[in-house]
């Protein structure tokens, strides 16, 4: 069966005001009905096809984000939702903020806005579906991202 017919997404909140998270959850309500695209929000990265990330990345959650990304099987697509996930947003000058998600893991599609409307998020998911299909056809693998602080010493 085609991945575009029933994509499973995992939603990861890095560090946000929860505005984008409320809009992502709104996509799952009957009003916007993301399930008409076959979208299913799941809690485990090992079965996900699309990673939806909200919020800016900081030094406390960078390893969690990388770990979740590495657990998603190939082919995978990362969708950055909101200004914070795209650029760091209003938090970009904070001492503990690294920036947008693309500073840490490769991002395939962006949904701009603070906070983006559910319609825009659904458009982003639909765009991610075509990227996912292209990756599946081309057998393009995601880049493995190393966890910070878990490096093996060179003399080991």
Short mmCIF file of N, CA and C in Angstrom, two decimals, residues 3-4 6-12 21 23-28 34-35 37-54 68 72 76-79 81 121-122 124-126 128-129 132:
data_model
loop_
_atom_site.label_atom_id
_atom_site.label_comp_id
_atom_site.label_asym_id
_atom_site.label_seq_id
_atom_site.Cartn_x
_atom_site.Cartn_y
_atom_site.Cartn_z
N UNK A 3 2.43 4.78 0.91
CA UNK A 3 2.55 5.57 2.12
C UNK A 3 1.68 6.82 2.07
N UNK A 4 1.45 7.33 0.86
CA UNK A 4 0.66 8.56 0.71
C UNK A 4 -0.80 8.33 1.07
N UNK A 6 -1.85 6.43 3.72
CA UNK A 6 -2.06 6.32 5.17
C UNK A 6 -0.77 6.67 5.93
N UNK A 7 -0.39 7.94 5.89
CA UNK A 7 0.84 8.33 6.61
C UNK A 7 0.61 8.39 8.12
N UNK A 8 1.56 7.93 8.85
CA UNK A 8 1.50 8.01 10.29
C UNK A 8 2.47 9.10 10.72
N UNK A 9 2.00 10.00 11.58
CA UNK A 9 2.84 11.11 12.01
C UNK A 9 3.12 11.00 13.50
N UNK A 10 4.26 11.52 13.88
CA UNK A 10 4.58 11.69 15.30
C UNK A 10 4.80 13.17 15.51
N UNK A 11 4.15 13.69 16.53
CA UNK A 11 4.24 15.11 16.85
C UNK A 11 5.23 15.30 17.98
N UNK A 12 6.23 16.16 17.76
CA UNK A 12 7.26 16.42 18.77
C UNK A 12 7.23 17.91 19.09
N UNK A 21 0.94 23.66 18.92
CA UNK A 21 0.48 22.34 19.34
C UNK A 21 -1.04 22.28 19.35
N UNK A 23 -2.98 23.99 17.43
CA UNK A 23 -3.40 23.95 16.03
C UNK A 23 -3.16 22.57 15.41
N UNK A 24 -2.08 21.91 15.79
CA UNK A 24 -1.83 20.55 15.28
C UNK A 24 -2.91 19.61 15.78
N UNK A 25 -3.27 19.72 17.05
CA UNK A 25 -4.33 18.88 17.60
C UNK A 25 -5.67 19.22 16.95
N UNK A 26 -5.88 20.50 16.62
CA UNK A 26 -7.11 20.90 15.95
C UNK A 26 -7.27 20.21 14.60
N UNK A 27 -6.14 19.91 13.96
CA UNK A 27 -6.19 19.19 12.67
C UNK A 27 -6.81 17.82 12.80
N UNK A 28 -6.74 17.25 13.99
CA UNK A 28 -7.25 15.90 14.22
C UNK A 28 -8.73 15.89 14.60
N UNK A 34 -8.14 15.41 9.65
CA UNK A 34 -6.92 14.96 8.99
C UNK A 34 -6.99 13.48 8.62
N UNK A 35 -7.85 12.75 9.29
CA UNK A 35 -7.96 11.31 9.00
C UNK A 35 -8.54 11.04 7.62
N UNK A 37 -7.27 12.04 5.03
CA UNK A 37 -6.06 11.76 4.25
C UNK A 37 -5.40 10.47 4.72
N UNK A 38 -5.98 9.82 5.71
CA UNK A 38 -5.38 8.62 6.27
C UNK A 38 -4.35 8.92 7.34
N UNK A 39 -4.24 10.18 7.74
CA UNK A 39 -3.25 10.59 8.73
C UNK A 39 -3.63 10.04 10.09
N UNK A 40 -2.67 9.43 10.74
CA UNK A 40 -2.87 8.90 12.08
C UNK A 40 -1.74 9.41 12.96
N UNK A 41 -2.10 10.06 14.05
CA UNK A 41 -1.10 10.57 15.00
C UNK A 41 -0.77 9.44 15.97
N UNK A 42 0.49 9.03 15.98
CA UNK A 42 0.89 7.91 16.83
C UNK A 42 1.93 8.38 17.84
N UNK A 43 2.19 7.56 18.83
CA UNK A 43 3.11 7.95 19.89
C UNK A 43 4.47 7.31 19.82
N UNK A 44 4.72 6.48 18.83
CA UNK A 44 6.02 5.83 18.74
C UNK A 44 6.71 6.18 17.43
N UNK A 45 7.96 6.61 17.49
CA UNK A 45 8.67 6.97 16.26
C UNK A 45 8.99 5.77 15.37
N UNK A 46 9.01 4.58 15.93
CA UNK A 46 9.40 3.40 15.14
C UNK A 46 8.37 3.01 14.11
N UNK A 47 7.17 3.60 14.18
CA UNK A 47 6.13 3.31 13.20
C UNK A 47 5.72 4.55 12.41
N UNK A 48 6.41 5.67 12.63
CA UNK A 48 6.02 6.93 12.00
C UNK A 48 6.65 7.09 10.62
N UNK A 49 5.96 7.87 9.78
CA UNK A 49 6.48 8.23 8.46
C UNK A 49 6.87 9.70 8.41
N UNK A 50 6.11 10.53 9.12
CA UNK A 50 6.32 11.97 9.11
C UNK A 50 6.50 12.45 10.53
N UNK A 51 7.52 13.26 10.74
CA UNK A 51 7.78 13.87 12.04
C UNK A 51 7.35 15.32 11.98
N UNK A 52 6.36 15.69 12.78
CA UNK A 52 5.86 17.06 12.84
C UNK A 52 6.47 17.69 14.09
N UNK A 53 7.28 18.74 13.90
CA UNK A 53 7.99 19.36 15.01
C UNK A 53 7.49 20.78 15.22
N UNK A 54 7.19 21.10 16.47
CA UNK A 54 6.81 22.46 16.83
C UNK A 54 7.80 22.97 17.88
N UNK A 68 14.69 10.78 18.60
CA UNK A 68 13.41 10.46 17.97
C UNK A 68 13.59 10.39 16.46
N UNK A 72 12.99 6.89 13.61
CA UNK A 72 11.99 6.80 12.54
C UNK A 72 12.62 6.06 11.36
N UNK A 76 11.70 8.90 5.61
CA UNK A 76 11.01 9.73 6.58
C UNK A 76 11.02 11.17 6.13
N UNK A 77 10.06 11.93 6.61
CA UNK A 77 9.94 13.35 6.27
C UNK A 77 9.79 14.13 7.57
N UNK A 78 10.48 15.27 7.64
CA UNK A 78 10.37 16.15 8.80
C UNK A 78 9.64 17.42 8.37
N UNK A 79 8.59 17.76 9.11
CA UNK A 79 7.79 18.95 8.84
C UNK A 79 7.93 19.90 10.02
N UNK A 81 6.68 23.02 11.91
CA UNK A 81 5.43 23.77 11.97
C UNK A 81 5.62 25.00 12.86
N UNK A 121 -1.35 23.77 8.19
CA UNK A 121 -0.68 22.56 8.67
C UNK A 121 -1.07 21.37 7.81
N UNK A 122 -2.34 21.26 7.47
CA UNK A 122 -2.78 20.17 6.59
C UNK A 122 -2.14 20.28 5.22
N UNK A 124 0.78 21.50 4.68
CA UNK A 124 2.15 21.03 4.91
C UNK A 124 2.24 19.51 4.96
N UNK A 125 1.25 18.87 5.58
CA UNK A 125 1.24 17.41 5.64
C UNK A 125 1.05 16.83 4.24
N UNK A 126 0.17 17.45 3.45
CA UNK A 126 -0.04 16.98 2.07
C UNK A 126 1.24 17.15 1.25
N UNK A 128 4.22 17.10 2.51
CA UNK A 128 5.12 16.08 3.04
C UNK A 128 4.83 14.71 2.44
N UNK A 129 3.56 14.46 2.12
CA UNK A 129 3.20 13.17 1.52
C UNK A 129 3.85 13.00 0.16
N UNK A 132 7.44 12.31 0.71
CA UNK A 132 7.59 10.94 1.19
C UNK A 132 7.51 9.94 0.04
#
